[in-house]
Structures are given as structure tokens and as C-alpha cells.
Amino acid sequence: MKAARFHGREDIRIEDVPEPEVRPGAVKIAVDWCGICGTDLHEYLEGPIFVPPAGEPHPVTGEEAPVVMGHEFAGKVAEVGDGVDGITVGDAVVVEPIHRCGECAACSTGQYNTCEKLGFVGLSGGGGGFAEFVVVDAEWVHPLGDIPTDVGALIEPLAVGYHAVELSGVEEGQTAVVFGMGPIGLVTTGCLKARGVRVIAVEVADARKDKAATVGADEIIDPSAQDVLATISDLTDGVGADVAFECAGIDDVLNNAIACVKSRGRVVNVAIWGHPATVEMGPLTLNEVDVVGSIGYCGDHPATIAMVADGSIDTAALITGRIALDDLVEEGFRQLIDNKAENVKILVHP
Amino acid sequence: MKAARFHGREDIRIEDVPEPEVRPGAVKIAVDWCGICGTDLHEYLEGPIFVPPAGEPHPVTGEEAPVVMGHEFAGKVAEVGDGVDGITVGDAVVVEPIHRCGECAACSTGQYNTCEKLGFVGLSGGGGGFAEFVVVDAEWVHPLGDIPTDVGALIEPLAVGYHAVELSGVEEGQTAVVFGMGPIGLVTTGCLKARGVRVIAVEVADARKDKAATVGADEIIDPSAQDVLATISDLTDGVGADVAFECAGIDDVLNNAIACVKSRGRVVNVAIWGHPATVEMGPLTLNEVDVVGSIGYCGDHPATIAMVADGSIDTAALITGRIALDDLVEEGFRQLIDNKAENVKILVHP
């Protein structure tokens, strides 16, 4: 079958690989759509990061580069392995693309997203969504019901936003500030709006400011033209926001996030940082703010699917392109790298 | 009466000042003992910080330098103002030395320790404990019962530790790591032990390691001789600590605190930082750790007094000197600055 495999930095090849075979307890899925993630771009430009390099097999999968990429995918069940109940050939499904050891302290408390050997389908081996077929253990297969599989491919990034919102503890009617309107900031905004939270978005790029409006941001602050902290203070009657989300990975943004929340407010860091952060500890301490990290998702897929199914979130603005697998690098990766602000999700059909 | 007043950096003078007069709703206290705090040393060496400089009156007290210093004090009630109930002349009391505006968002939710105009008796005007008498509003006067006033002078720093422990959410039988065995690390350790928490103390100075043992630390790690993270991992069967306390204000310490806790563990920053922190965001994010700031106390005095009264905490090791007010600078401040590791609390008797 045709698949996109990571061989090395800036070396992703569309090639023929053996079609995976279903095994007991697992499900074979014909992929309809797979989104390109910022993590995929990082691997392409700076990797291998999550991809296990040749000679260093992943501790859970035992695989090493080259590996099939793509972890934001949905499709139809093509075959069901022995011992799998409740999943039928033809079902529309999305995969929670987790590899976890199942033995470490985090796994033993159910917090598998912080597994010390955490890996991802589509990055760490076990196939991926940039391929015609993938086989995954049934526990990670979530039924989409009537949700079409192109929207289903958005469930994975939406679950990242959903998880971050859960960790924030924000409640209906409260105010959140989301810093950075890249794909993760946008899905976080959408998940906040689905919960009835007022969202103040902070973003400098015009194209992304437009996207923020389409996913429902109530206010949009442009830090190149406005005083971010003074504006948030005005918009919250001097109280500060209830929570803030750092979706940019920039020192000034993190410090603004800490400074913009109320006494004992919470900041959720969703960004993956490429460098240590320089943090002003005074505002954190004197206002008893807490900063918590959020990574991926952990049991959030069913609620995320329900949120999409009941129409609480409008996903139309999130899909900005659809391409064929053969065009993955030129019309997918390069497009997202060269026209970052204009694009959110480009979906790939294998 | 005799009082120690801050005039400027390295300029604290013992001088005669007018004796304060009791007013309606307030209580006049004859100070028995007042401890010297690290904050006092910062004012002396680098101030004015919390002290309002001449020409810049504090927004709550309206006072400016010179101001009477000393905020860790206990004494006997000398006079009771009109309208004060439940406090009698001769009562042993400790003062919660807060000035707060009462109007900001934090005050309106009861979180007065994060008041935007927060000040302290003994730093921001309103008299202080390095004086024969002080007059404070009755709401900040807490009865000591049978606790002697020398131990009563420790209630204020103990309340700082108590508040930090409360914010951590740690429970009996869990494991905490306390980084830095200065006065705040020691009182935090004592408060943790009073709650039945196992404490791993991290400290490099021999004199302070000895103090850690006297307040009940179960394990003591010397980072100059041991691998801090590997040792904590071993001591927690690879799980990590439940919570950690940053009582040092050092980049490497904060990063170790983040890295030493379990999945979704909590780090409480109690340190006052003189510089921005350089924080590795990877461990915070990938382990979903949260870092929360803790400042002072907020409603913690009664529980702290009860903890001392019922013998849950041994305070004997915390008092390392007793001096007269006339000797405040030479035998108090200079002693604490020059022999930092040997001293915890020097109490001053006016």
C-alpha cells in the first residue's frame, strides 16, 4: 500500500510498504482523512524528535525510522481482529494515537498521557494515518457515529484543546484568554466557546485574527497595536481573566498570561517549547497564580466527539485544504511552513 | 518609646518615637518578642522594597520612610479600643501584620494576601514589632492562649509555611520535597511533619542540614554530594514526590522541583525571587506538573496557632538567639547576614 514515511530531516517519502495485517484485539482501518500537525512539521524541519532514529528503537513499539507518519486520522473499519467487541466493519472511527508502556507510575494511575515512554501512532511506529491502512489496538478506536470522517480527522487536535480546557477548571460564564491563534489556540478557543466561556484571543497575524473570529472568539487583541495587559484588565473590570492558555511558546506571552489572570487564576501551558522560558516569578508569587502543563489528551476523546456531534463547536473554519497523499510534502508540509498564518488544517486523503 | 526605624538602606536607627495611642476598633499591644525576617534583611541591604520611600506614601497607610520595622511579633494586650469585643488587657496575642485595601478584586473575594495594594505592619507603616508598643486593628489580633510570647513570635513565619502547605494540597502519608532549609524551608518542613507528611529536605549547608533534622525531615539530600533527582526517584520507588516546595529562589532548584514530582504533581514556589527564573518547560508540560505561587498567609493564623498549641510542631530549634532592641543591627541583622547558615530566628525584646 502507499504510505508516507519519515526517513530523516526533510526526507519524507511516499512509498510502497506492506499492508498491515489485523491481529487479535486490534482493528484494521481504511484511512479516509489525516490532518497534518505542527508536530509533523517539527519532525520534518528539525527531527527526529518523537520519531525514534535508526538504531534507537522506541521502547514501546520497538520500531525505528523509517516510520509511517500521520496521527490525526479517521476512517472506516476494514477488518476486526479476534476478541474485539462493539466495533463493526464499515464503522466510521477515529483513533486516539497513543503508545504507552502500561507499567510506569503515570500509567498505573491512568494518566497515560504522561507515560514515561509515551509514543504516538504516526510518529513512534505502529503505522500512521498517512497511509491507506493502519492497524491499532481496539482500546484506542473511538466510534464517530454520524460525524463525517473529514471532521473526524479533527477530533485529535480538538481533544488536545478539550484536555487543556478541562485542566484549566474554567466554568461556563467565566473569561479565558487564549494567546496564539495557531491550530492549537483555535481548537482551544472552539472548546472554550462550546462550554460557554467568554474568550479573549491574542494574536498578531491578520489571517489568524480572522480565524479566531470564525471559531467564536469574543474579543481579539493585537499585541502589535494594543497594550495586552491593560486591554484585558479593561475587559475584565480590573479583575483579570479567570484562566489563560499559552499556545505560542514565547517568553513574553507566558509572562503576559501569568500577569493577566485574577488572584489565584490558572495558566495552562499547551505550547511545546524549543527553549527554556524566562519567567518573572513576582507576578506568579504575589498573585498566587498557578501554571500547569497540558500534554495531549487522556480519556478526552469520547467527550470531544460528543461536543462535535451535538453541534456545540463549528469545525468548518478549521479545514483549510484537502490534498492527495502524493502531494503531502509540496502541497501539505511546504504550504503550512511557507503560508503559516493562512492555514489551519490541511487534510490528506490517501 | 523606643523603636527601630528604617531610614534608608543600611540605615536602621534605634530612636525615641511617640507612643501610639489606641483608637476605636483597635488594640494596643506591649511587644514581648519580635523576630527578624529575611524580608527585613532585604530591606536593610537592598531596600527600600516593601518600605514606602520618603515622598511615596503607602496607598493604604499613607505613611512613608522612616517607618518602624518588625512584623513577626507577639506580646500582651495593654489597652483595648472602643467597640472591640473578645480581647482583654493582659491577653497574650500575635498580630497578623496585614495592610490591605479592602476594595480590589482580590480583597473582595477574601484573598487579601494578593491585595493589589498589600502592605505589612512593620514595613509599610502602622508601627511595628521592633518597638515597645504597637496599635493594630482588632481583626488582625489573634489570641495565643497558653502559648508563650516567644513562641508566639514564630506564628507569623509558621503561618507562611502553613499557607504554602495548604496550597500544595498534600495529604497525610504523602511525600514532599522541600528545597532550601533557610527559615521558610524549615517552617514549611515543620508544618508538613505536623500534618503527617514524609519530608525529603534538600540543602547544601551543614548547619542547615542539622536544623532540617531537628524539625523532623525524614531524609536530607546534599546536592553537592548526591544526585538530587536520582535520589528522590529512589526514595519514591520511581514515582516521584507528591509535592515540592521551592524555598531558595534558584533556577536549578526550581527546575529540580518541577522534575522531582510525580505525574500531575504540584510545586509551590514560596521563594521571593530577585531575578527572572529560567524554566525548562518540557518536564512541566510532559508531566503536567503545576507550579503555584504562595505569598504570606490568608486566614491561616488560627490553624497555625492550634498546630503549635497542640504540640504537633516542635518550635524549639527555630529560635537561635535573643537580643535587646538596642543590639538589633549589630547582634541581629549583621549576625544573620554574616552567619546565615547557623541562624534561624533571632528574637528581639524591646
XYZ file of C-alpha atoms in Angstrom:
700
model
C 0.000 0.000 0.000
C 1.004 3.626 -0.339
C 2.343 5.408 2.765
C 4.391 8.483 3.741
C 7.426 7.545 5.797
C 9.896 9.676 7.711
C 13.452 8.762 6.773
C 15.216 11.793 8.194
C 15.087 15.553 8.413
C 13.415 16.989 5.290
C 13.236 13.463 3.950
C 9.671 12.181 3.907
C 8.982 9.719 1.102
C 5.763 8.437 -0.412
C 6.473 4.772 -0.981
C 5.028 1.285 -1.129
C 5.040 -0.569 2.175
C 3.469 -3.863 3.231
C -0.202 -3.555 4.127
C -0.583 -4.130 7.896
C -2.469 -7.249 8.977
C -5.125 -7.278 11.650
C -4.246 -9.119 14.876
C -6.281 -10.322 17.857
C -7.619 -7.397 19.890
C -6.907 -4.940 17.088
C -8.786 -3.203 14.295
C -7.742 -2.515 10.716
C -8.869 0.870 9.473
C -9.014 2.248 5.930
C -7.917 5.847 6.423
C -10.180 8.485 4.846
C -8.531 11.654 6.065
C -5.429 12.529 8.105
C -4.533 16.052 9.187
C -1.022 17.484 9.180
C 0.033 18.531 12.684
C 2.566 21.107 13.840
C 4.413 18.176 15.379
C 4.746 16.643 11.905
C 6.283 19.905 10.670
C 8.745 19.932 13.583
C 9.814 16.394 12.706
C 10.231 17.377 9.062
C 12.229 20.540 9.770
C 14.119 19.638 12.960
C 13.526 15.926 13.549
C 13.800 13.252 14.500
C 12.198 14.404 17.780
C 9.369 11.978 18.610
C 10.389 9.685 15.755
C 12.840 7.019 17.008
C 16.034 7.431 14.961
C 17.517 4.460 13.135
C 19.346 2.316 15.669
C 17.302 3.640 18.633
C 14.038 1.694 18.619
C 11.085 3.143 20.529
C 10.772 1.401 23.921
C 7.090 0.585 23.416
C 6.821 -0.182 19.690
C 10.342 -1.491 19.131
C 10.331 0.354 15.800
C 12.757 2.931 14.420
C 12.948 5.212 11.382
C 11.732 4.930 8.707
C 8.235 5.029 10.203
C 4.841 5.884 8.706
C 3.680 9.371 9.739
C 0.256 10.901 10.449
C -1.573 10.793 13.768
C -4.724 12.922 13.190
C -6.782 10.455 11.245
C -10.224 8.970 10.838
C -11.587 6.333 8.528
C -13.749 3.239 8.195
C -13.233 -0.082 9.905
C -11.983 -2.551 7.288
C -11.424 -5.629 9.447
C -11.908 -6.565 13.099
C -9.488 -8.820 14.974
C -10.445 -11.730 17.218
C -11.761 -10.763 20.615
C -12.894 -7.270 19.669
C -16.444 -6.417 20.647
C -18.590 -3.438 19.744
C -16.756 -2.464 16.567
C -18.136 -3.450 13.169
C -16.702 -3.370 9.644
C -17.780 -0.128 8.000
C -17.981 1.904 11.227
C -16.625 5.426 10.971
C -13.948 5.749 13.655
C -11.186 7.984 14.918
C -8.029 6.687 16.565
C -6.501 8.023 19.757
C -2.917 7.509 18.592
C -1.291 6.530 21.889
C 1.566 4.161 22.642
C 2.109 3.815 26.389
C 4.076 1.344 28.459
C 1.219 0.462 30.814
C 3.648 -0.124 33.678
C 5.086 3.185 34.862
C 3.736 5.227 37.768
C 1.746 7.525 35.455
C 0.195 4.620 33.537
C -0.666 2.818 36.765
C -2.771 5.814 37.843
C -4.425 6.082 34.430
C -2.513 9.212 33.417
C -1.189 7.584 30.285
C -0.519 10.875 28.523
C 2.380 11.378 30.939
C 3.716 7.822 30.452
C 7.474 7.898 30.788
C 7.785 6.012 27.472
C 4.931 7.830 25.718
C 4.815 7.446 21.961
C 2.325 8.149 19.195
C 0.954 6.135 16.301
C 2.203 8.006 13.249
C 5.414 9.155 14.940
C 6.831 6.318 17.032
C 5.929 3.299 14.892
C 2.801 1.172 14.668
C 1.890 2.697 11.314
C 0.163 6.022 10.805
C -2.569 7.947 9.073
C -0.590 8.997 6.013
C -1.241 5.511 4.622
C -4.099 3.571 3.096
C -4.476 1.294 6.099
C -3.474 1.215 9.747
C -3.946 -1.420 12.464
C -4.372 -0.307 16.068
C -5.451 -1.919 19.335
C -9.223 -1.711 19.753
C -8.998 0.259 23.026
C -7.825 3.320 21.079
C -10.594 3.188 18.451
C -13.485 5.596 19.083
C -16.714 5.430 17.058
C -17.640 8.642 15.242
C -21.333 7.853 14.805
C -22.705 10.203 12.178
C -19.717 12.569 12.175
C -18.129 12.506 8.697
C -14.541 11.305 8.622
C -13.107 14.627 7.419
C -14.428 16.255 10.589
C -13.383 13.085 12.410
C -9.794 13.824 11.484
C -10.114 16.999 13.585
C -11.045 15.079 16.738
C -7.414 14.504 17.705
C -6.378 18.193 17.758
C -9.745 19.106 19.270
C -9.062 16.608 22.072
C -5.812 18.476 22.793
C -7.839 21.659 23.267
C -10.531 19.839 25.221
C -7.964 18.373 27.613
C -6.333 21.767 28.195
C -9.730 23.325 28.916
C -10.515 20.532 31.375
C -7.209 21.093 33.180
C -7.928 24.816 33.431
C -11.036 24.177 35.508
C -12.787 27.055 33.726
C -16.560 27.230 34.090
C -19.412 28.491 31.933
C -19.683 32.270 32.016
C -16.056 32.825 33.039
C -13.427 34.582 30.927
C -10.415 32.914 29.297
C -7.547 34.469 27.380
C -6.020 32.366 24.619
C -2.578 33.517 23.486
C -1.687 32.466 19.944
C -4.218 31.545 17.260
C -2.294 28.754 15.595
C -4.149 25.445 15.229
C -3.960 24.643 18.963
C -5.082 28.110 20.016
C -8.004 27.870 17.610
C -9.174 24.459 18.793
C -8.795 25.595 22.397
C -10.916 28.646 21.608
C -13.548 26.443 19.985
C -13.646 24.104 23.002
C -13.977 27.074 25.368
C -16.858 28.519 23.356
C -18.571 25.115 23.329
C -18.533 25.314 27.129
C -19.983 28.817 27.258
C -16.770 30.582 28.232
C -16.032 34.125 27.055
C -12.788 34.104 25.051
C -10.309 36.922 24.570
C -7.908 35.913 21.795
C -4.441 37.450 21.468
C -2.848 37.209 18.015
C -0.744 39.416 15.771
C -1.286 37.891 12.300
C -4.313 39.228 10.400
C -5.193 35.883 8.830
C -5.219 34.238 12.240
C -7.229 37.032 13.801
C -9.866 36.299 11.159
C -9.804 32.617 12.076
C -10.193 33.480 15.757
C -13.429 35.257 14.926
C -14.743 32.297 12.955
C -14.229 29.907 15.885
C -16.069 32.320 18.148
C -13.522 34.497 19.978
C -15.461 37.304 21.667
C -12.619 39.805 21.663
C -9.393 39.835 19.692
C -6.341 41.751 20.893
C -3.469 42.539 18.537
C -0.324 42.914 20.668
C 1.376 44.913 17.908
C -1.284 47.616 18.215
C -2.689 47.316 21.734
C -1.423 47.078 25.307
C -2.349 43.466 26.022
C -2.476 43.629 29.822
C -4.271 46.973 30.001
C -6.867 45.798 27.480
C -7.515 42.537 29.335
C -7.806 44.478 32.585
C -10.366 46.804 30.976
C -12.299 43.870 29.512
C -12.492 42.186 32.929
C -13.300 45.277 35.030
C -9.857 45.196 36.583
C -10.308 41.688 37.980
C -8.209 39.784 35.451
C -9.170 36.728 33.445
C -10.169 33.509 35.173
C -7.767 31.400 33.132
C -5.265 31.819 30.307
C -3.821 29.447 27.713
C -0.249 29.709 26.423
C -0.388 28.351 22.865
C 2.659 30.154 21.488
C 5.792 29.126 23.406
C 7.169 32.659 23.712
C 8.621 34.221 26.901
C 6.650 37.473 26.701
C 3.455 35.561 26.038
C 3.906 33.301 29.063
C 4.629 36.312 31.263
C 1.557 38.125 29.935
C -0.520 35.004 30.565
C 0.653 34.934 34.188
C 0.081 38.662 34.612
C -3.385 38.766 33.004
C -5.221 36.332 35.279
C -7.013 37.098 38.518
C -5.754 36.356 42.010
C -5.253 32.552 42.160
C -6.001 32.329 38.444
C -4.661 29.476 36.363
C -2.444 29.442 33.268
C -2.388 26.306 31.128
C 0.721 25.839 29.024
C -0.257 23.956 25.879
C 2.750 25.057 23.822
C 5.708 22.803 23.159
C 8.775 24.933 23.889
C 12.001 24.745 21.937
C 13.939 26.688 24.591
C 13.825 27.347 28.357
C 11.319 30.018 29.354
C 12.346 33.206 31.150
C 9.637 33.693 33.764
C 9.011 36.693 36.013
C 8.309 34.986 39.330
C 6.984 38.102 41.096
C 3.515 38.190 39.476
C 3.174 34.405 39.820
C 4.011 34.524 43.517
C 2.350 37.761 44.626
C -0.899 36.840 42.868
C -0.705 33.117 43.723
C -1.151 32.195 40.071
C -0.529 28.640 39.007
C 0.957 27.454 35.752
C 0.129 23.912 34.712
C 1.363 21.922 31.746
C -1.074 20.148 29.418
C 0.035 17.420 27.042
C -2.155 15.663 24.536
C -5.274 14.043 25.962
C -6.178 11.366 28.440
C -9.652 9.933 28.225
C -10.937 13.046 26.419
C -11.900 11.552 23.063
C -15.469 10.467 23.878
C -16.384 13.896 25.282
C -14.688 15.624 22.355
C -16.657 13.512 19.881
C -19.873 14.277 21.772
C -19.080 18.009 21.639
C -18.713 17.820 17.850
C -21.724 15.543 17.417
C -24.113 17.845 19.255
C -23.034 20.883 17.238
C -21.505 22.787 20.187
C -18.474 23.596 18.071
C -18.277 24.749 14.466
C -15.398 22.958 12.802
C -15.858 24.343 9.281
C -13.202 27.059 9.633
C -10.553 24.613 10.770
C -10.161 22.746 7.460
C -8.207 24.951 5.052
C -7.072 22.417 2.486
C -7.545 18.905 1.140
C -4.812 17.144 -0.770
C -3.803 13.716 -2.022
C -1.092 11.683 -0.290
C 1.237 12.066 -3.268
C 1.220 15.829 -2.702
C 1.914 15.591 1.067
C 5.282 17.352 1.080
C 4.828 20.028 -1.589
C 1.171 20.958 -1.085
C 0.987 19.986 2.570
C 4.165 20.448 4.589
C 5.674 23.206 2.422
C 2.360 25.058 2.218
C 1.989 25.026 6.025
C 5.579 26.145 6.509
C 5.526 28.902 3.867
C 1.975 30.179 4.499
C 1.727 29.550 8.197
C -0.814 32.213 9.096
C -3.328 31.400 6.334
C -3.598 27.701 7.084
C -5.088 25.742 9.945
C -5.586 22.088 8.986
C -4.723 20.566 5.651
C -6.319 17.131 5.368
C -4.665 14.380 3.384
C -6.612 11.655 1.595
C -4.585 8.522 0.984
C 9.043 54.952 73.407
C 12.000 53.160 71.878
C 11.644 51.845 68.308
C 13.796 50.730 65.375
C 13.021 52.732 62.251
C 14.116 52.240 58.661
C 15.531 55.473 57.253
C 17.262 54.049 54.201
C 19.496 51.273 53.001
C 21.815 50.124 55.820
C 20.346 52.899 57.930
C 18.133 51.496 60.675
C 18.124 53.641 63.812
C 17.020 52.908 67.360
C 15.300 56.111 68.414
C 12.590 57.661 70.528
C 9.239 57.957 68.798
C 5.783 58.935 70.104
C 3.961 56.063 71.787
C 0.965 55.080 69.607
C -2.477 55.712 71.039
C -5.278 53.209 70.937
C -8.254 54.075 68.695
C -11.771 52.703 68.316
C -11.737 49.183 66.904
C -8.048 48.755 67.635
C -5.827 47.175 70.262
C -2.629 48.458 71.840
C -0.058 45.733 72.408
C 3.081 45.744 74.544
C 5.515 43.797 72.376
C 7.366 40.983 74.131
C 9.270 39.444 71.256
C 9.710 40.220 67.558
C 11.632 38.004 65.133
C 13.919 39.278 62.403
C 12.711 38.156 58.971
C 14.628 37.640 55.731
C 12.444 40.412 54.350
C 13.856 42.764 57.000
C 17.371 41.852 55.862
C 16.446 42.529 52.229
C 15.155 45.968 53.210
C 18.339 46.656 55.152
C 20.699 45.517 52.393
C 18.764 46.395 49.221
C 15.760 48.440 50.325
C 13.501 50.202 50.310
C 11.481 47.366 48.739
C 8.268 46.978 50.774
C 9.041 50.125 52.771
C 7.457 53.187 51.120
C 10.332 55.577 50.300
C 10.190 59.167 51.502
C 7.853 61.067 49.213
C 5.978 57.928 48.104
C 3.442 57.193 50.834
C 1.964 53.686 51.000
C -1.505 53.666 49.393
C -3.134 52.015 52.393
C -1.299 53.512 55.390
C -0.389 56.863 53.867
C 2.980 56.586 55.611
C 6.480 56.766 54.202
C 10.037 56.223 55.485
C 11.122 56.450 58.222
C 8.831 53.661 59.445
C 9.037 51.315 62.431
C 10.162 47.819 61.415
C 9.351 44.333 62.704
C 6.378 42.204 61.635
C 6.910 38.848 63.441
C 5.783 39.849 66.901
C 3.733 38.778 69.887
C 3.018 40.455 73.178
C 0.406 41.311 75.761
C -2.676 43.465 75.266
C -2.065 46.790 77.015
C -5.258 48.645 76.091
C -8.432 47.870 74.157
C -10.183 50.449 71.965
C -13.893 51.181 71.917
C -16.020 48.629 70.145
C -13.578 45.734 70.464
C -15.046 42.532 71.851
C -13.375 39.342 72.979
C -9.942 40.812 73.683
C -8.903 41.641 77.247
C -5.995 43.578 78.715
C -3.242 41.127 79.590
C -4.116 38.596 76.854
C -1.132 37.069 75.063
C -1.633 37.773 71.353
C 0.058 37.610 67.982
C -0.631 40.063 65.170
C -1.264 39.137 61.566
C 0.579 42.164 60.178
C -1.580 42.900 57.128
C -2.484 46.176 55.462
C -4.947 45.632 52.619
C -7.129 47.987 50.630
C -10.369 46.047 51.134
C -11.670 47.159 47.742
C -9.719 45.415 44.970
C -10.832 42.218 43.229
C -8.630 40.046 45.441
C -9.860 41.648 48.669
C -13.470 41.358 47.545
C -13.068 37.570 47.266
C -11.310 37.369 50.633
C -7.869 36.713 49.133
C -6.352 39.672 50.922
C -2.804 38.321 50.700
C -2.926 39.110 46.978
C -4.384 42.606 47.515
C -3.073 44.898 44.809
C -2.006 47.418 47.480
C -0.806 44.835 50.015
C 1.361 46.171 52.812
C 2.641 44.924 56.139
C 2.708 46.323 59.652
C 6.400 46.762 60.374
C 7.287 47.509 56.756
C 4.649 49.770 55.233
C 3.736 51.953 58.220
C 1.292 51.487 61.064
C 4.124 50.862 63.529
C 5.918 47.569 64.010
C 7.233 44.977 66.413
C 10.687 46.455 66.895
C 9.093 48.904 69.352
C 7.723 48.866 72.868
C 4.126 49.310 71.741
C 2.086 48.904 68.589
C -1.578 49.616 67.817
C -3.387 47.467 65.253
C -6.993 46.907 64.182
C -8.600 44.193 66.288
C -9.403 41.974 63.297
C -5.676 41.170 62.955
C -5.131 40.270 66.618
C -5.116 36.528 67.344
C -5.160 35.168 70.906
C -2.258 32.877 71.798
C -3.924 31.165 74.747
C -1.220 29.429 76.755
C 1.463 29.713 74.083
C 4.320 31.848 75.475
C 5.009 35.038 73.522
C 8.496 33.990 72.401
C 6.966 31.031 70.600
C 4.127 33.376 69.622
C 6.625 35.467 67.667
C 7.169 32.392 65.457
C 3.499 32.176 64.469
C 3.912 34.638 61.597
C 6.661 32.689 59.761
C 4.948 29.417 60.642
C 1.763 30.746 59.019
C 3.775 31.323 55.822
C 4.724 27.649 55.864
C 1.215 26.584 56.821
C -0.294 28.544 53.933
C 2.158 27.036 51.436
C 1.364 23.539 52.682
C -2.369 24.227 52.345
C -1.888 25.429 48.766
C 0.068 22.276 47.934
C -2.920 20.071 48.715
C -0.585 17.464 50.235
C -2.184 14.804 52.398
C -1.079 12.747 55.375
C 1.209 9.905 54.343
C 2.319 11.546 51.100
C 5.861 12.655 50.291
C 7.040 16.267 49.954
C 10.426 17.604 48.921
C 11.474 20.913 50.467
C 14.306 22.673 48.645
C 16.303 25.062 50.835
C 16.469 24.890 54.629
C 16.502 28.597 55.381
C 13.876 29.824 57.846
C 10.987 29.372 55.376
C 12.113 25.894 54.323
C 12.382 24.911 57.988
C 8.931 26.180 58.985
C 7.454 24.538 55.883
C 9.114 21.268 56.886
C 7.724 21.606 60.405
C 4.206 22.259 59.101
C 4.440 19.252 56.779
C 5.556 16.987 59.613
C 2.706 18.285 61.789
C 0.350 17.003 59.093
C 1.973 13.570 58.885
C 3.736 14.119 55.564
C 7.083 12.476 54.809
C 9.658 15.189 54.077
C 12.770 14.953 51.935
C 14.878 18.063 52.578
C 17.440 19.323 50.071
C 20.169 21.568 51.481
C 23.883 22.049 50.989
C 24.969 23.843 54.206
C 25.884 21.530 57.099
C 24.413 23.788 59.783
C 21.104 23.885 57.944
C 21.100 20.153 57.323
C 21.322 19.772 61.108
C 18.358 22.124 61.548
C 16.359 20.129 58.986
C 16.780 17.054 61.154
C 15.638 18.883 64.273
C 12.372 19.992 62.635
C 11.740 16.432 61.551
C 12.934 15.988 57.949
C 12.894 12.256 57.198
C 15.623 12.332 54.573
C 18.200 15.003 53.809
C 19.840 15.260 50.407
C 23.020 17.284 49.910
C 23.106 18.393 46.255
C 26.873 18.930 46.451
C 27.355 15.224 47.178
C 24.315 13.465 45.738
C 22.322 13.353 42.515
C 19.152 15.085 43.721
C 16.721 13.714 41.122
C 18.067 10.168 41.168
C 17.943 10.084 44.965
C 14.355 11.380 45.098
C 13.375 8.849 42.457
C 14.915 6.060 44.533
C 13.231 7.296 47.707
C 9.824 7.310 45.977
C 10.133 3.983 44.129
C 10.421 5.799 40.816
C 7.064 7.543 41.205
C 8.319 10.996 42.178
C 7.273 13.139 45.111
C 3.662 14.213 45.551
C 4.590 17.872 46.018
C 7.691 20.042 46.208
C 8.415 23.430 47.777
C 10.825 25.940 46.249
C 12.231 27.890 49.218
C 15.500 29.004 47.623
C 14.796 31.170 44.565
C 17.410 29.488 42.360
C 16.907 28.373 38.734
C 18.366 24.889 39.164
C 16.309 24.367 42.297
C 13.055 25.314 40.601
C 13.840 23.007 37.697
C 14.670 20.159 40.081
C 11.432 20.807 41.958
C 9.478 20.509 38.697
C 11.373 17.394 37.645
C 11.142 15.579 41.008
C 7.359 15.394 41.375
C 5.038 12.716 40.081
C 2.755 12.991 37.064
C 0.391 15.924 37.794
C 2.401 16.739 40.918
C 2.442 20.242 42.334
C 5.317 22.635 43.028
C 4.714 25.519 45.431
C 7.012 28.500 44.989
C 7.468 30.137 48.374
C 10.714 31.929 47.499
C 10.858 35.616 46.692
C 12.943 35.877 43.544
C 15.362 38.693 42.826
C 15.639 37.780 39.136
C 13.545 36.104 36.414
C 13.651 32.311 36.549
C 14.929 30.194 33.673
C 12.475 27.309 33.487
C 12.682 24.124 31.430
C 9.134 23.848 30.115
C 9.482 20.276 28.810
C 9.220 18.469 32.174
C 6.425 20.794 33.318
C 4.414 20.121 30.173
C 5.124 16.454 29.519
C 4.407 15.527 33.139
C 1.509 18.003 33.556
C 3.144 19.459 36.647
C 1.792 22.679 38.055
C 3.741 25.466 39.700
C 1.804 27.718 42.040
C 2.955 30.816 43.885
C 2.384 31.192 47.632
C 2.612 34.551 49.376
C 2.244 35.121 53.090
C -0.959 33.825 54.622
C -4.665 34.350 54.314
C -6.809 33.177 57.180
C -4.115 30.724 58.319
C -3.250 32.174 61.738
C -5.886 30.368 63.829
C -4.947 26.948 62.417
C -1.249 27.720 62.808
C -1.774 28.696 66.457
C -3.757 25.500 67.030
C -0.953 23.441 65.464
C 1.547 24.966 67.903
C -0.829 24.751 70.869
C -1.476 21.028 70.455
C 2.223 20.217 70.209
C 2.109 18.972 66.591
C 5.217 21.022 65.826
C 8.402 21.430 67.835
C 9.467 25.060 67.646
C 12.484 24.846 69.966
C 15.046 24.551 67.179
C 13.761 27.641 65.387
C 14.880 30.213 67.983
C 18.639 30.651 67.698
C 19.136 33.944 69.514
C 17.560 36.509 71.826
C 18.744 40.088 71.896
C 17.727 43.529 73.133
C 16.348 46.174 70.781
C 19.466 48.329 71.207
C 21.505 45.486 69.681
C 19.170 44.971 66.687
C 21.618 45.907 63.947
C 24.911 44.551 65.266
C 23.753 41.371 67.017
C 20.658 40.833 64.916
C 20.882 41.942 61.284
C 24.668 41.652 60.969
C 24.699 38.270 62.708
C 22.040 36.907 60.336
C 23.856 38.297 57.303
C 27.337 37.123 58.323
C 26.364 33.743 59.817
C 23.431 32.899 57.607
C 23.573 29.120 57.836
C 23.882 28.912 61.639
C 20.889 31.095 62.424
C 17.165 30.638 62.039
C 15.241 33.165 64.126
C 16.785 35.805 66.346
C 14.127 37.257 68.623
C 14.286 40.865 69.747
C 12.944 42.048 73.095
C 12.090 45.735 73.145
